[in-house]
Amino acid sequence: MSTLSLLPSDAVFAILLRALQLDHPIGDVCSVCREWHSIISQNLGQLMLHKRCICAAFSHALTHGKLGVATWLISRAASLEVSAHALLANMLVNAASQGHSGIVLVLLDALKRAPRADYHNGCALVEAAGNGHSEVVHILLDAPQHAAHADFQHGIALGFAAMNGHREVVRSLLDAPLHAAHADCLDGYALLEAAGNGHSEIVHMLLDAPKHAAHADCKNGLALLKATENGHDKVVRVMLEAPQHAAHADCRGGEVLMQAVSRGFTAIVSLLLDATQHAAQADSRDGAALTHAAKKGHVEIVHMLLDAAQHAAHADCRDGEALVQAASRGHITIVHMLLDAAQHAAQAECRDGAAFKQAAARGNTAIASLLRDATQHAAHADCRAGPNMLPM
């Protein structure tokens, strides 16, 4: 009698899991498996425990690369008289999730009790796609019987693959000969995820799909907004230049431009202002973008907004708020630009010299002097804060 046979089944199972984690010879591990299986099989009342243990052991075997043990456990699962199908199906999902294509093939060939590739509305496919296991995805889609459908669950597998940047998987799902995924599934979910995560090549694929192509302007330009917020200028360009249903640079009342400006994404601001159609307007929201750029010291962006070919921002917008923000934070170059704008130049005296007051109070004497000595509408040295704030 084996020493293991004298131990409780849960103790033997603990030894099994430990053996799977360590670099023991495969023969030793299988020996422990057989002992554990023999012990627990003697008590039919422990069948549910047996099934849970098989699943746990299978997962450990895959995680630690013990594929021979995993194959042996498949044969044990297939030998059960009750619930073998469900147990093998769970194994299929586990193997697909971890990308073990060989084990997936073993499971799909498990004689009469083989799990279906489309089990539980394509769970195995969703797991494989989300983790980028393209070979497993091919196996599941090409299964001779009960093949998984790429459009299961309204195309969620495509969404997960797009989110994680798995180009080969996305291509396989879109090109499936039967039940191909729709690039515009779930109201553009795949496009939203690909755009927000900066996967420009996948965005191209979704927009260029021959059937059911995604729309770059879906959800009022939400994908464009997500790409902008994360600074993905390549994605922004692709979406603005889409041949059909291109995103509008001025969508969402100028929110996309605002986000690009506030984050200092110069390349994206340029793309939005220069869009061929529906270009963003630098003066939208009464020049809020200019105020943000001036506040944060984005010199190049301020220049772009003031010099936009159409709908240029007014340097004196919002009663001089951009000038006040730039002056109070010491952005002297921007102060110069606002005062020297060719049209609608900011006025140093606006709001009773608020910009001058802020600069002087913070010790920015160069800016305060610049405002006081402006050639037009100069700030008064005695405005608000009283006379002689600066040496004359």
Coordinates of C-alpha atoms in Angstrom, one line a residue:
M1 CA 0.0 0.0 0.0
S2 CA 1.3 3.4 -0.9
T3 CA 2.1 5.9 1.9
L4 CA -0.1 8.4 0.1
S5 CA -3.1 6.1 0.4
L6 CA -2.9 6.5 4.2
L7 CA -3.4 10.2 4.0
P8 CA -6.8 12.1 3.7
S9 CA -7.7 13.0 0.2
D10 CA -7.3 16.7 0.8
A11 CA -3.8 16.2 2.1
V12 CA -2.9 14.1 -1.0
F13 CA -4.4 16.9 -3.2
A14 CA -2.2 19.5 -1.5
I15 CA 0.8 17.3 -2.2
L16 CA -0.4 17.1 -5.9
L17 CA -0.6 20.9 -6.2
R18 CA 2.8 21.3 -4.7
A19 CA 4.2 18.8 -7.0
L20 CA 2.7 20.7 -10.0
Q21 CA 4.4 23.9 -8.9
L22 CA 7.8 22.3 -8.4
D23 CA 10.1 21.0 -11.1
H24 CA 9.5 17.3 -10.4
P25 CA 9.9 14.7 -13.1
I26 CA 6.6 14.1 -15.0
G27 CA 6.5 10.5 -13.9
D28 CA 6.5 11.5 -10.2
V29 CA 3.8 14.0 -10.7
C30 CA 1.6 11.6 -12.6
S31 CA 2.2 9.0 -9.8
V32 CA 0.8 11.5 -7.2
C33 CA -2.1 12.2 -9.6
R34 CA -3.0 8.5 -9.8
E35 CA -2.8 8.0 -6.1
W36 CA -5.0 11.0 -5.4
H37 CA -7.5 9.9 -8.1
S38 CA -7.7 6.4 -6.7
I39 CA -8.3 7.6 -3.1
I40 CA -11.0 10.1 -3.9
S41 CA -12.8 7.9 -6.4
Q42 CA -13.5 5.3 -3.7
N43 CA -16.0 7.7 -2.1
L44 CA -18.7 8.6 -4.6
G45 CA -20.1 11.0 -2.1
Q46 CA -17.1 13.2 -2.8
L47 CA -17.8 13.5 -6.5
M48 CA -18.3 17.2 -6.4
L49 CA -15.1 17.6 -4.5
H50 CA -13.4 15.4 -7.1
K51 CA -14.6 17.6 -9.9
R52 CA -13.4 20.8 -8.2
C53 CA -10.0 19.2 -7.5
I54 CA -9.6 18.1 -11.1
C55 CA -10.3 21.7 -12.3
A56 CA -7.9 23.1 -9.8
A57 CA -5.2 20.6 -10.6
F58 CA -5.8 21.2 -14.3
S59 CA -5.4 25.0 -13.9
H60 CA -2.1 24.4 -11.9
A61 CA -0.8 22.0 -14.5
L62 CA -1.4 24.6 -17.3
T63 CA 0.1 27.5 -15.3
H64 CA 3.2 25.5 -14.5
G65 CA 3.6 24.0 -18.0
K66 CA 2.8 20.4 -16.9
L67 CA 1.0 19.7 -20.2
G68 CA 1.4 15.9 -19.8
V69 CA -0.4 16.1 -16.4
A70 CA -3.1 18.3 -18.0
T71 CA -3.7 15.7 -20.7
W72 CA -3.9 12.9 -18.0
L73 CA -6.4 15.0 -16.1
I74 CA -8.5 15.4 -19.2
S75 CA -8.7 11.6 -19.5
R76 CA -9.8 11.4 -15.9
A77 CA -12.5 14.0 -16.4
A78 CA -13.8 12.2 -19.5
S79 CA -14.1 9.0 -17.5
L80 CA -16.6 10.5 -15.1
E81 CA -20.2 9.3 -15.6
V82 CA -21.7 12.5 -14.3
S83 CA -21.1 16.1 -15.5
A84 CA -18.1 15.1 -17.7
H85 CA -19.3 17.5 -20.4
A86 CA -19.4 20.5 -18.1
L87 CA -16.1 19.7 -16.5
L88 CA -14.3 19.3 -19.9
A89 CA -16.0 22.5 -21.1
N90 CA -14.5 24.4 -18.1
M91 CA -11.2 22.9 -19.0
L92 CA -11.5 24.2 -22.5
V93 CA -12.2 27.8 -21.3
N94 CA -9.2 27.5 -19.0
A95 CA -6.8 26.2 -21.7
A96 CA -8.1 28.8 -24.2
S97 CA -7.5 31.6 -21.7
Q98 CA -3.9 30.5 -21.2
G99 CA -3.2 30.0 -24.9
H100 CA -2.5 26.2 -24.8
S101 CA -3.5 25.4 -28.3
G102 CA -2.3 21.8 -28.0
I103 CA -4.5 21.2 -25.0
V104 CA -7.4 22.8 -26.7
L105 CA -7.0 20.4 -29.6
V106 CA -6.9 17.4 -27.1
L107 CA -10.1 18.6 -25.5
L108 CA -11.9 19.1 -28.8
D109 CA -10.9 15.6 -29.7
A110 CA -11.9 14.0 -26.4
L111 CA -14.0 11.3 -28.0
K112 CA -17.8 11.4 -27.3
R113 CA -17.5 13.8 -24.4
A114 CA -15.6 16.5 -26.2
P115 CA -16.7 20.0 -25.3
R116 CA -18.1 22.2 -28.0
A117 CA -16.0 25.0 -29.3
D118 CA -19.0 27.3 -29.0
Y119 CA -19.7 26.3 -25.4
H120 CA -21.5 28.8 -23.3
N121 CA -22.0 31.3 -26.1
G122 CA -18.3 31.3 -27.0
C123 CA -16.6 31.8 -23.6
A124 CA -13.5 30.1 -24.7
L125 CA -13.2 32.3 -27.8
V126 CA -13.8 35.5 -25.7
E127 CA -11.0 34.4 -23.3
A128 CA -8.6 33.5 -26.1
A129 CA -9.3 36.7 -28.1
G130 CA -8.9 39.0 -25.1
N131 CA -5.6 37.5 -24.2
G132 CA -4.3 37.6 -27.8
H133 CA -4.0 33.8 -28.4
S134 CA -4.5 33.9 -32.2
E135 CA -3.7 30.2 -32.7
V136 CA -6.4 29.2 -30.2
V137 CA -8.8 31.6 -31.8
H138 CA -8.2 29.9 -35.2
I139 CA -8.8 26.5 -33.7
L140 CA -12.1 27.5 -32.2
L141 CA -13.4 29.3 -35.3
D142 CA -12.3 26.4 -37.5
A143 CA -13.6 23.5 -35.4
P144 CA -15.3 21.0 -37.7
Q145 CA -18.4 20.8 -35.5
H146 CA -20.0 23.5 -33.4
A147 CA -17.4 26.0 -34.3
A148 CA -17.3 29.2 -32.3
H149 CA -18.9 32.3 -33.9
A150 CA -16.8 35.4 -34.1
D151 CA -19.9 37.5 -33.5
F152 CA -21.0 35.7 -30.3
Q153 CA -22.3 37.9 -27.6
H154 CA -22.7 40.8 -30.1
G155 CA -19.0 40.7 -30.8
I156 CA -17.5 41.1 -27.4
A157 CA -14.5 39.0 -28.4
L158 CA -13.6 41.7 -31.0
G159 CA -14.0 44.4 -28.4
F160 CA -11.6 42.7 -26.0
A161 CA -9.0 42.0 -28.7
A162 CA -9.2 45.5 -30.0
M163 CA -8.8 46.9 -26.4
N164 CA -5.7 44.9 -25.8
G165 CA -4.1 45.6 -29.3
H166 CA -4.2 42.1 -30.6
R167 CA -4.1 42.8 -34.4
E168 CA -3.9 39.2 -35.6
V169 CA -6.9 38.2 -33.5
V170 CA -8.9 41.2 -34.7
R171 CA -8.2 40.3 -38.3
S172 CA -9.2 36.7 -37.7
L173 CA -12.5 37.7 -36.1
L174 CA -13.3 40.2 -38.9
D175 CA -12.4 37.8 -41.7
A176 CA -14.1 34.7 -40.3
P177 CA -15.8 33.0 -43.3
L178 CA -19.0 32.5 -41.3
H179 CA -20.5 34.6 -38.6
A180 CA -17.7 37.2 -38.8
A181 CA -17.6 39.9 -36.2
H182 CA -19.0 43.3 -37.1
A183 CA -16.5 46.1 -36.8
D184 CA -19.3 48.4 -35.6
C185 CA -20.7 45.9 -33.1
L186 CA -21.9 47.1 -29.7
D187 CA -22.4 50.6 -31.0
G188 CA -18.7 51.0 -31.8
Y189 CA -17.3 49.4 -28.6
A190 CA -14.3 47.9 -30.4
L191 CA -13.4 51.2 -32.0
L192 CA -13.8 53.1 -28.7
E193 CA -11.4 50.7 -27.0
A194 CA -8.8 50.6 -29.8
A195 CA -8.9 54.4 -30.1
G196 CA -8.6 55.1 -26.4
N197 CA -5.7 52.7 -26.1
G198 CA -3.8 54.1 -29.1
H199 CA -4.0 51.1 -31.4
S200 CA -3.9 53.0 -34.7
E201 CA -3.6 49.9 -37.0
I202 CA -6.6 48.3 -35.4
V203 CA -8.6 51.5 -35.8
H204 CA -7.6 51.4 -39.5
M205 CA -8.9 47.8 -39.7
L206 CA -12.2 48.6 -38.0
L207 CA -12.9 51.7 -40.2
D208 CA -11.9 49.9 -43.4
A209 CA -13.8 46.7 -42.8
P210 CA -15.6 45.8 -46.1
K211 CA -18.9 45.1 -44.3
H212 CA -20.3 46.7 -41.1
A213 CA -17.3 49.1 -40.9
A214 CA -17.1 51.1 -37.7
H215 CA -18.0 54.8 -37.9
A216 CA -15.4 57.2 -36.6
D217 CA -18.1 59.7 -35.7
C218 CA -20.1 57.2 -33.7
K219 CA -21.5 58.4 -30.3
N220 CA -20.9 62.0 -31.3
G221 CA -17.2 61.5 -31.6
L222 CA -16.6 59.7 -28.4
A223 CA -13.7 57.6 -29.9
L224 CA -12.0 60.8 -31.1
L225 CA -12.4 62.3 -27.6
K226 CA -10.9 59.2 -26.0
A227 CA -7.9 59.2 -28.4
T228 CA -7.3 62.9 -27.7
E229 CA -7.5 62.5 -23.9
N230 CA -4.7 60.0 -24.1
G231 CA -2.6 61.8 -26.6
H232 CA -2.8 59.3 -29.5
D233 CA -2.2 61.6 -32.4
K234 CA -1.9 58.8 -35.0
V235 CA -5.4 57.6 -34.0
V236 CA -6.8 61.1 -34.2
R237 CA -5.4 61.5 -37.7
V238 CA -6.9 58.2 -38.9
M239 CA -10.3 59.1 -37.5
L240 CA -10.3 62.6 -39.0
E241 CA -9.3 61.2 -42.4
A242 CA -11.7 58.2 -42.5
P243 CA -13.2 58.0 -46.1
Q244 CA -16.7 57.6 -44.7
H245 CA -18.2 58.8 -41.4
A246 CA -15.1 60.6 -40.5
A247 CA -14.9 62.1 -37.0
H248 CA -15.7 65.8 -36.7
A249 CA -12.9 67.8 -35.1
D250 CA -15.5 70.2 -33.7
C251 CA -17.7 67.6 -32.2
R252 CA -19.1 67.8 -28.7
G253 CA -19.2 71.6 -28.7
G254 CA -15.4 71.9 -28.9
E255 CA -14.7 69.5 -26.0
V256 CA -12.1 67.6 -28.0
L257 CA -10.1 70.7 -28.7
M258 CA -10.4 71.7 -25.1
Q259 CA -9.0 68.4 -23.9
A260 CA -6.1 68.5 -26.4
V261 CA -5.2 72.1 -25.3
S262 CA -5.5 71.5 -21.6
R263 CA -3.1 68.5 -21.9
G264 CA -0.7 70.3 -24.1
F265 CA -1.0 67.9 -27.0
T266 CA 0.4 70.2 -29.7
A267 CA 0.2 67.7 -32.6
I268 CA -3.4 66.9 -31.9
V269 CA -4.4 70.6 -31.6
S270 CA -2.9 71.1 -35.0
L271 CA -4.8 68.2 -36.5
L272 CA -8.1 69.4 -35.1
L273 CA -7.7 73.0 -36.2
D274 CA -6.5 72.0 -39.7
A275 CA -9.1 69.3 -40.4
T276 CA -10.4 69.4 -43.9
Q277 CA -14.0 69.3 -42.8
H278 CA -15.6 70.3 -39.6
A279 CA -12.4 71.7 -38.2
A280 CA -12.3 72.7 -34.6
Q281 CA -12.9 76.4 -34.0
A282 CA -10.3 78.1 -31.8
D283 CA -12.8 80.7 -30.7
S284 CA -15.5 78.2 -29.6
R285 CA -16.8 78.5 -26.1
D286 CA -15.8 82.2 -26.1
G287 CA -12.1 81.3 -26.3
A288 CA -12.0 78.9 -23.4
A289 CA -9.2 76.9 -25.2
L290 CA -7.0 80.0 -25.4
T291 CA -7.5 80.7 -21.7
H292 CA -6.5 77.1 -20.8
A293 CA -3.4 77.3 -23.0
A294 CA -2.4 80.7 -21.6
K295 CA -2.9 79.5 -18.0
K296 CA -0.7 76.4 -18.6
G297 CA 2.0 78.1 -20.6
H298 CA 1.6 76.3 -23.8
V299 CA 3.3 78.8 -26.1
E300 CA 3.0 76.9 -29.4
I301 CA -0.7 76.1 -28.8
V302 CA -1.5 79.8 -28.0
H303 CA 0.2 80.7 -31.3
M304 CA -1.9 78.1 -33.2
L305 CA -5.2 79.3 -31.6
L306 CA -4.4 83.0 -32.4
D307 CA -3.3 82.3 -35.9
A308 CA -6.0 79.7 -36.9
A309 CA -7.0 80.2 -40.6
Q310 CA -10.6 80.4 -39.6
H311 CA -12.3 81.2 -36.4
A312 CA -9.1 82.3 -34.7
A313 CA -9.3 82.9 -31.0
H314 CA -9.5 86.5 -29.8
A315 CA -6.7 87.5 -27.5
D316 CA -9.1 89.7 -25.6
C317 CA -11.8 87.0 -25.2
R318 CA -13.5 86.6 -21.9
D319 CA -12.7 90.2 -20.9
G320 CA -9.0 89.5 -21.0
E321 CA -9.0 86.3 -18.9
A322 CA -6.2 84.7 -21.0
L323 CA -4.0 87.7 -20.3
V324 CA -4.7 87.6 -16.6
Q325 CA -3.9 83.9 -16.4
A326 CA -0.7 84.2 -18.3
A327 CA 0.5 87.2 -16.3
S328 CA -0.3 85.7 -13.0
R329 CA 1.7 82.6 -13.8
G330 CA 4.7 84.3 -15.2
H331 CA 4.3 83.3 -18.9
I332 CA 5.9 86.4 -20.3
T333 CA 6.1 85.1 -23.9
I334 CA 2.4 84.5 -23.9
V335 CA 1.7 87.9 -22.5
H336 CA 3.7 89.4 -25.4
M337 CA 1.7 87.3 -27.9
L338 CA -1.7 88.4 -26.5
L339 CA -0.7 92.1 -26.4
D340 CA 0.7 91.9 -29.9
A341 CA -2.0 90.0 -31.6
A342 CA -2.8 91.4 -35.1
Q343 CA -6.5 91.5 -34.3
H344 CA -8.5 91.6 -31.1
A345 CA -5.3 92.1 -29.1
A346 CA -5.6 91.9 -25.4
Q347 CA -5.7 95.1 -23.5
A348 CA -3.4 95.5 -20.5
E349 CA -5.9 97.8 -18.8
C350 CA -8.8 95.4 -19.0
R351 CA -10.7 94.6 -15.8
D352 CA -9.1 97.6 -14.2
G353 CA -5.6 96.2 -14.7
A354 CA -6.2 92.8 -13.2
A355 CA -3.3 91.3 -15.2
F356 CA -1.0 94.0 -13.9
K357 CA -2.1 93.5 -10.4
Q358 CA -1.6 89.8 -10.5
A359 CA 1.9 90.1 -12.0
A360 CA 3.0 92.7 -9.5
A361 CA 1.6 90.9 -6.5
R362 CA 3.6 87.8 -7.4
G363 CA 6.8 89.7 -8.1
N364 CA 6.8 89.3 -11.8
T365 CA 8.2 92.7 -12.4
A366 CA 9.1 92.1 -16.1
I367 CA 5.5 91.2 -16.9
A368 CA 4.1 94.1 -14.8
S369 CA 6.4 96.5 -16.6
L370 CA 5.4 95.1 -20.0
L371 CA 1.7 95.7 -19.1
R372 CA 2.4 99.2 -17.8
D373 CA 4.4 100.2 -20.9
A374 CA 2.1 98.6 -23.5
T375 CA 1.8 100.9 -26.5
Q376 CA -2.0 100.7 -26.5
H377 CA -4.3 100.4 -23.6
A378 CA -1.5 100.1 -21.1
A379 CA -2.2 99.2 -17.5
H380 CA -2.2 102.1 -15.1
A381 CA 0.5 101.7 -12.4
D382 CA -2.0 102.9 -9.8
C383 CA -4.8 100.6 -10.8
R384 CA -6.7 98.8 -8.0
A385 CA -3.7 98.2 -5.8
G386 CA -2.8 101.8 -5.5
P387 CA 0.1 103.8 -6.9
N388 CA 3.8 103.0 -7.1
M389 CA 3.5 99.2 -7.2
L390 CA 6.5 99.3 -9.4
P391 CA 9.4 101.7 -9.8
M392 CA 8.8 104.1 -12.6

